[in-house]
Amino acid sequence: MSIGRQIIQDWYLKKNWEQFPFQQEMEQVYLSGYSGLLNAPTGSGKTFALFLPFLAEYINRYPDDYATRQDNGLLMLWITPLRALTNDIRKAMQQACADMGLPWMIATRTGDTSASEKQAIKKKLPEVLLTTPESLHLMLAQKEYARMFKNLQVVVIDEWHELLGTKRGVQVELGL
């Protein structure tokens, strides 16, 4: 078993949680290099099903110094139409990183984000950025957008069914 998968399994044990079968399947599929679509009910653990395999992959890539590597740039972009949930998702991701000893920064950029927070994100990119279709569209319109996305490895589109056939969905499609 890889070090990343072991750390994830240990994390579940420490939380006194069990991985659901779909979470185990997502982990195996992702770590095997595949991408795809996850359909599961709200509150069932989709965030961890997608986020934790990404962490495991990162830990596997840097087994000797994953706990000290900082300033990795933006590695994961999490697009959601529900900006009200971004803070809950951010907190859950940040706690998982803290629990596993990853010094990552998880940030949100939505219409509610202050100008000073947006500037801070531009100066020091988080490893994970949660955003909305509209904010993604604005980020892609900036001069230095290529620098922002040069280390990007994963894009997650949360609640895709809410975006299908809408202007916001078209914004995501064009952004991708």
PDB file of C-alpha atoms in Angstrom:
ATOM      1  CA  MET A   1       0.000   0.000   0.000  1.00  0.00           C
ATOM      2  CA  SER A   2       1.271   3.467  -0.855  1.00  0.00           C
ATOM      3  CA  ILE A   3       2.127   5.952   1.864  1.00  0.00           C
ATOM      4  CA  GLY A   4      -0.631   8.301   0.678  1.00  0.00           C
ATOM      5  CA  ARG A   5      -3.328   5.631   0.869  1.00  0.00           C
ATOM      6  CA  GLN A   6      -2.066   4.571   4.295  1.00  0.00           C
ATOM      7  CA  ILE A   7      -2.254   8.133   5.601  1.00  0.00           C
ATOM      8  CA  ILE A   8      -5.806   8.468   4.260  1.00  0.00           C
ATOM      9  CA  GLN A   9      -6.868   5.174   5.867  1.00  0.00           C
ATOM     10  CA  ASP A  10      -5.251   6.198   9.157  1.00  0.00           C
ATOM     11  CA  TRP A  11      -7.131   9.512   8.970  1.00  0.00           C
ATOM     12  CA  TYR A  12     -10.454   7.701   8.598  1.00  0.00           C
ATOM     13  CA  LEU A  13      -9.578   5.495  11.579  1.00  0.00           C
ATOM     14  CA  LYS A  14      -8.650   8.480  13.753  1.00  0.00           C
ATOM     15  CA  LYS A  15     -11.964  10.115  12.848  1.00  0.00           C
ATOM     16  CA  ASN A  16     -13.755   6.876  13.719  1.00  0.00           C
ATOM     17  CA  TRP A  17     -15.243   6.890  10.222  1.00  0.00           C
ATOM     18  CA  GLU A  18     -15.431   4.225   7.585  1.00  0.00           C
ATOM     19  CA  GLN A  19     -14.978   4.889   3.902  1.00  0.00           C
ATOM     20  CA  PHE A  20     -18.122   4.258   1.933  1.00  0.00           C
ATOM     21  CA  PRO A  21     -17.722   1.845  -0.996  1.00  0.00           C
ATOM     22  CA  PHE A  22     -18.069   4.707  -3.506  1.00  0.00           C
ATOM     23  CA  GLN A  23     -15.272   6.608  -1.707  1.00  0.00           C
ATOM     24  CA  GLN A  24     -12.999   3.558  -1.904  1.00  0.00           C
ATOM     25  CA  GLU A  25     -13.848   3.163  -5.576  1.00  0.00           C
ATOM     26  CA  MET A  26     -13.144   6.844  -6.279  1.00  0.00           C
ATOM     27  CA  GLU A  27      -9.800   6.550  -4.519  1.00  0.00           C
ATOM     28  CA  GLN A  28      -8.799   3.509  -6.581  1.00  0.00           C
ATOM     29  CA  VAL A  29     -10.002   5.020  -9.840  1.00  0.00           C
ATOM     30  CA  TYR A  30      -8.310   8.377  -9.254  1.00  0.00           C
ATOM     31  CA  LEU A  31      -5.017   6.862  -8.086  1.00  0.00           C
ATOM     32  CA  SER A  32      -5.065   4.700 -11.216  1.00  0.00           C
ATOM     33  CA  GLY A  33      -5.031   7.849 -13.330  1.00  0.00           C
ATOM     34  CA  TYR A  34      -8.651   8.078 -14.372  1.00  0.00           C
ATOM     35  CA  SER A  35     -11.116  10.944 -14.239  1.00  0.00           C
ATOM     36  CA  GLY A  36     -14.865  10.789 -14.297  1.00  0.00           C
ATOM     37  CA  LEU A  37     -18.192  11.719 -12.842  1.00  0.00           C
ATOM     38  CA  LEU A  38     -19.348  11.033  -9.294  1.00  0.00           C
ATOM     39  CA  ASN A  39     -23.067  10.991  -8.577  1.00  0.00           C
ATOM     40  CA  ALA A  40     -23.957  10.709  -4.895  1.00  0.00           C
ATOM     41  CA  PRO A  41     -26.507  12.367  -2.596  1.00  0.00           C
ATOM     42  CA  THR A  42     -25.767  15.616  -0.790  1.00  0.00           C
ATOM     43  CA  GLY A  43     -24.050  15.008   2.534  1.00  0.00           C
ATOM     44  CA  SER A  44     -22.809  11.549   1.582  1.00  0.00           C
ATOM     45  CA  GLY A  45     -19.078  12.333   1.547  1.00  0.00           C
ATOM     46  CA  LYS A  46     -18.430  13.406  -2.055  1.00  0.00           C
ATOM     47  CA  THR A  47     -15.942  16.072  -0.990  1.00  0.00           C
ATOM     48  CA  PHE A  48     -13.701  13.552   0.741  1.00  0.00           C
ATOM     49  CA  ALA A  49     -14.234  11.004  -2.047  1.00  0.00           C
ATOM     50  CA  LEU A  50     -12.612  13.487  -4.444  1.00  0.00           C
ATOM     51  CA  PHE A  51     -10.257  15.452  -2.218  1.00  0.00           C
ATOM     52  CA  LEU A  52      -8.573  12.678  -0.239  1.00  0.00           C
ATOM     53  CA  PRO A  53      -7.324  10.694  -3.269  1.00  0.00           C
ATOM     54  CA  PHE A  54      -5.794  13.932  -4.540  1.00  0.00           C
ATOM     55  CA  LEU A  55      -3.982  14.338  -1.217  1.00  0.00           C
ATOM     56  CA  ALA A  56      -2.844  10.710  -1.363  1.00  0.00           C
ATOM     57  CA  GLU A  57      -1.419  11.255  -4.841  1.00  0.00           C
ATOM     58  CA  TYR A  58       0.450  14.353  -3.652  1.00  0.00           C
ATOM     59  CA  ILE A  59       1.854  12.501  -0.625  1.00  0.00           C
ATOM     60  CA  ASN A  60       2.936   9.636  -2.891  1.00  0.00           C
ATOM     61  CA  ARG A  61       4.709  12.098  -5.173  1.00  0.00           C
ATOM     62  CA  TYR A  62       6.581  13.732  -2.270  1.00  0.00           C
ATOM     63  CA  PRO A  63       6.833  11.015   0.409  1.00  0.00           C
ATOM     64  CA  ASP A  64       9.895  12.510   2.093  1.00  0.00           C
ATOM     65  CA  ASP A  65       8.812  16.126   2.343  1.00  0.00           C
ATOM     66  CA  TYR A  66       5.047  16.379   1.792  1.00  0.00           C
ATOM     67  CA  ALA A  67       4.681  17.733   5.347  1.00  0.00           C
ATOM     68  CA  THR A  68       7.082  20.620   4.728  1.00  0.00           C
ATOM     69  CA  ARG A  69       6.494  21.549   1.069  1.00  0.00           C
ATOM     70  CA  GLN A  70       4.818  24.928   0.780  1.00  0.00           C
ATOM     71  CA  ASP A  71       3.975  27.397  -1.963  1.00  0.00           C
ATOM     72  CA  ASN A  72       3.086  24.670  -4.452  1.00  0.00           C
ATOM     73  CA  GLY A  73       0.897  27.004  -6.434  1.00  0.00           C
ATOM     74  CA  LEU A  74      -2.685  26.264  -7.338  1.00  0.00           C
ATOM     75  CA  LEU A  75      -3.013  22.494  -7.654  1.00  0.00           C
ATOM     76  CA  MET A  76      -6.786  21.960  -7.416  1.00  0.00           C
ATOM     77  CA  LEU A  77      -9.622  24.141  -8.625  1.00  0.00           C
ATOM     78  CA  TRP A  78     -13.024  23.331  -7.129  1.00  0.00           C
ATOM     79  CA  ILE A  79     -15.880  25.017  -9.008  1.00  0.00           C
ATOM     80  CA  THR A  80     -19.286  25.127  -7.360  1.00  0.00           C
ATOM     81  CA  PRO A  81     -22.468  27.046  -8.124  1.00  0.00           C
ATOM     82  CA  LEU A  82     -23.312  27.143  -4.417  1.00  0.00           C
ATOM     83  CA  ARG A  83     -21.098  29.823  -2.925  1.00  0.00           C
ATOM     84  CA  ALA A  84     -22.855  29.401   0.417  1.00  0.00           C
ATOM     85  CA  LEU A  85     -21.202  25.966   0.717  1.00  0.00           C
ATOM     86  CA  THR A  86     -17.682  27.075  -0.160  1.00  0.00           C
ATOM     87  CA  ASN A  87     -16.770  27.964   3.413  1.00  0.00           C
ATOM     88  CA  ASP A  88     -17.995  24.617   4.752  1.00  0.00           C
ATOM     89  CA  ILE A  89     -16.052  22.751   2.072  1.00  0.00           C
ATOM     90  CA  ARG A  90     -12.967  24.910   2.715  1.00  0.00           C
ATOM     91  CA  LYS A  91     -13.083  24.225   6.444  1.00  0.00           C
ATOM     92  CA  ALA A  92     -13.434  20.465   5.913  1.00  0.00           C
ATOM     93  CA  MET A  93     -10.520  20.417   3.451  1.00  0.00           C
ATOM     94  CA  GLN A  94      -8.337  22.617   5.655  1.00  0.00           C
ATOM     95  CA  GLN A  95      -9.002  20.387   8.665  1.00  0.00           C
ATOM     96  CA  ALA A  96      -8.129  17.249   6.690  1.00  0.00           C
ATOM     97  CA  CYS A  97      -4.845  18.854   5.591  1.00  0.00           C
ATOM     98  CA  ALA A  98      -4.057  19.894   9.160  1.00  0.00           C
ATOM     99  CA  ASP A  99      -4.884  16.421  10.471  1.00  0.00           C
ATOM    100  CA  MET A 100      -2.521  14.836   7.930  1.00  0.00           C
ATOM    101  CA  GLY A 101       0.254  17.361   8.406  1.00  0.00           C
ATOM    102  CA  LEU A 102       0.044  19.076   5.024  1.00  0.00           C
ATOM    103  CA  PRO A 103       0.834  22.802   5.284  1.00  0.00           C
ATOM    104  CA  TRP A 104      -1.600  23.644   2.525  1.00  0.00           C
ATOM    105  CA  MET A 105      -3.726  26.728   2.142  1.00  0.00           C
ATOM    106  CA  ILE A 106      -7.319  26.259   1.027  1.00  0.00           C
ATOM    107  CA  ALA A 107      -9.004  29.459  -0.138  1.00  0.00           C
ATOM    108  CA  THR A 108     -12.305  30.629  -1.552  1.00  0.00           C
ATOM    109  CA  ARG A 109     -12.882  33.223  -4.253  1.00  0.00           C
ATOM    110  CA  THR A 110     -16.512  34.131  -4.840  1.00  0.00           C
ATOM    111  CA  GLY A 111     -18.559  37.280  -5.197  1.00  0.00           C
ATOM    112  CA  ASP A 112     -18.390  37.552  -1.395  1.00  0.00           C
ATOM    113  CA  THR A 113     -14.580  37.637  -1.316  1.00  0.00           C
ATOM    114  CA  SER A 114     -13.176  41.051  -0.399  1.00  0.00           C
ATOM    115  CA  ALA A 115     -10.775  42.884  -2.701  1.00  0.00           C
ATOM    116  CA  SER A 116      -7.965  42.471  -0.146  1.00  0.00           C
ATOM    117  CA  GLU A 117      -8.554  38.699   0.024  1.00  0.00           C
ATOM    118  CA  LYS A 118      -8.502  38.480  -3.780  1.00  0.00           C
ATOM    119  CA  GLN A 119      -5.176  40.345  -3.835  1.00  0.00           C
ATOM    120  CA  ALA A 120      -3.763  38.027  -1.165  1.00  0.00           C
ATOM    121  CA  ILE A 121      -4.765  35.001  -3.275  1.00  0.00           C
ATOM    122  CA  LYS A 122      -3.022  36.498  -6.311  1.00  0.00           C
ATOM    123  CA  LYS A 123       0.179  37.144  -4.306  1.00  0.00           C
ATOM    124  CA  LYS A 124       0.316  33.726  -2.649  1.00  0.00           C
ATOM    125  CA  LEU A 125      -1.664  31.108  -4.472  1.00  0.00           C
ATOM    126  CA  PRO A 126      -3.403  28.503  -2.349  1.00  0.00           C
ATOM    127  CA  GLU A 127      -2.993  24.831  -3.174  1.00  0.00           C
ATOM    128  CA  VAL A 128      -6.785  24.551  -3.462  1.00  0.00           C
ATOM    129  CA  LEU A 129      -9.160  27.269  -4.596  1.00  0.00           C
ATOM    130  CA  LEU A 130     -12.927  26.968  -4.291  1.00  0.00           C
ATOM    131  CA  THR A 131     -14.748  29.292  -6.648  1.00  0.00           C
ATOM    132  CA  THR A 132     -17.921  29.924  -8.622  1.00  0.00           C
ATOM    133  CA  PRO A 133     -18.381  29.991 -12.407  1.00  0.00           C
ATOM    134  CA  GLU A 134     -18.576  33.790 -12.367  1.00  0.00           C
ATOM    135  CA  SER A 135     -15.360  34.165 -10.359  1.00  0.00           C
ATOM    136  CA  LEU A 136     -13.591  31.660 -12.599  1.00  0.00           C
ATOM    137  CA  HIS A 137     -14.643  33.719 -15.600  1.00  0.00           C
ATOM    138  CA  LEU A 138     -13.216  36.874 -13.980  1.00  0.00           C
ATOM    139  CA  MET A 139      -9.932  35.118 -13.069  1.00  0.00           C
ATOM    140  CA  LEU A 140      -9.494  33.925 -16.643  1.00  0.00           C
ATOM    141  CA  ALA A 141      -9.943  37.499 -17.889  1.00  0.00           C
ATOM    142  CA  GLN A 142      -6.962  38.777 -15.868  1.00  0.00           C
ATOM    143  CA  LYS A 143      -3.557  39.374 -17.450  1.00  0.00           C
ATOM    144  CA  GLU A 144      -1.651  36.923 -15.286  1.00  0.00           C
ATOM    145  CA  TYR A 145      -4.203  34.091 -15.449  1.00  0.00           C
ATOM    146  CA  ALA A 146      -1.672  31.721 -17.055  1.00  0.00           C
ATOM    147  CA  ARG A 147       0.643  32.096 -14.052  1.00  0.00           C
ATOM    148  CA  MET A 148      -2.228  31.333 -11.708  1.00  0.00           C
ATOM    149  CA  PHE A 149      -3.125  28.069 -13.436  1.00  0.00           C
ATOM    150  CA  LYS A 150       0.317  26.806 -14.511  1.00  0.00           C
ATOM    151  CA  ASN A 151       0.547  24.142 -11.738  1.00  0.00           C
ATOM    152  CA  LEU A 152      -3.121  23.133 -11.888  1.00  0.00           C
ATOM    153  CA  GLN A 153      -3.576  19.357 -11.786  1.00  0.00           C
ATOM    154  CA  VAL A 154      -7.238  18.783 -10.978  1.00  0.00           C
ATOM    155  CA  VAL A 155     -10.531  20.530 -11.658  1.00  0.00           C
ATOM    156  CA  VAL A 156     -13.632  19.457  -9.759  1.00  0.00           C
ATOM    157  CA  ILE A 157     -17.018  20.730 -10.866  1.00  0.00           C
ATOM    158  CA  ASP A 158     -19.365  20.322  -7.936  1.00  0.00           C
ATOM    159  CA  GLU A 159     -23.128  20.175  -8.443  1.00  0.00           C
ATOM    160  CA  TRP A 160     -22.691  19.913 -12.235  1.00  0.00           C
ATOM    161  CA  HIS A 161     -26.385  19.083 -12.614  1.00  0.00           C
ATOM    162  CA  GLU A 162     -27.195  22.593 -11.311  1.00  0.00           C
ATOM    163  CA  LEU A 163     -25.094  24.131 -14.086  1.00  0.00           C
ATOM    164  CA  LEU A 164     -26.192  22.051 -17.071  1.00  0.00           C
ATOM    165  CA  GLY A 165     -28.049  24.078 -19.655  1.00  0.00           C
ATOM    166  CA  THR A 166     -27.481  27.407 -17.898  1.00  0.00           C
ATOM    167  CA  LYS A 167     -25.385  30.492 -18.596  1.00  0.00           C
ATOM    168  CA  ARG A 168     -23.244  29.565 -15.600  1.00  0.00           C
ATOM    169  CA  GLY A 169     -22.655  26.113 -17.081  1.00  0.00           C
ATOM    170  CA  VAL A 170     -21.556  27.692 -20.351  1.00  0.00           C
ATOM    171  CA  GLN A 171     -19.118  29.878 -18.355  1.00  0.00           C
ATOM    172  CA  VAL A 172     -17.591  26.735 -16.831  1.00  0.00           C
ATOM    173  CA  GLU A 173     -17.415  24.996 -20.209  1.00  0.00           C
ATOM    174  CA  LEU A 174     -15.694  28.008 -21.797  1.00  0.00           C
ATOM    175  CA  GLY A 175     -13.318  28.298 -18.834  1.00  0.00           C
ATOM    176  CA  LEU A 176     -12.271  24.677 -19.174  1.00  0.00           C
TER     177      LEU A 176
END
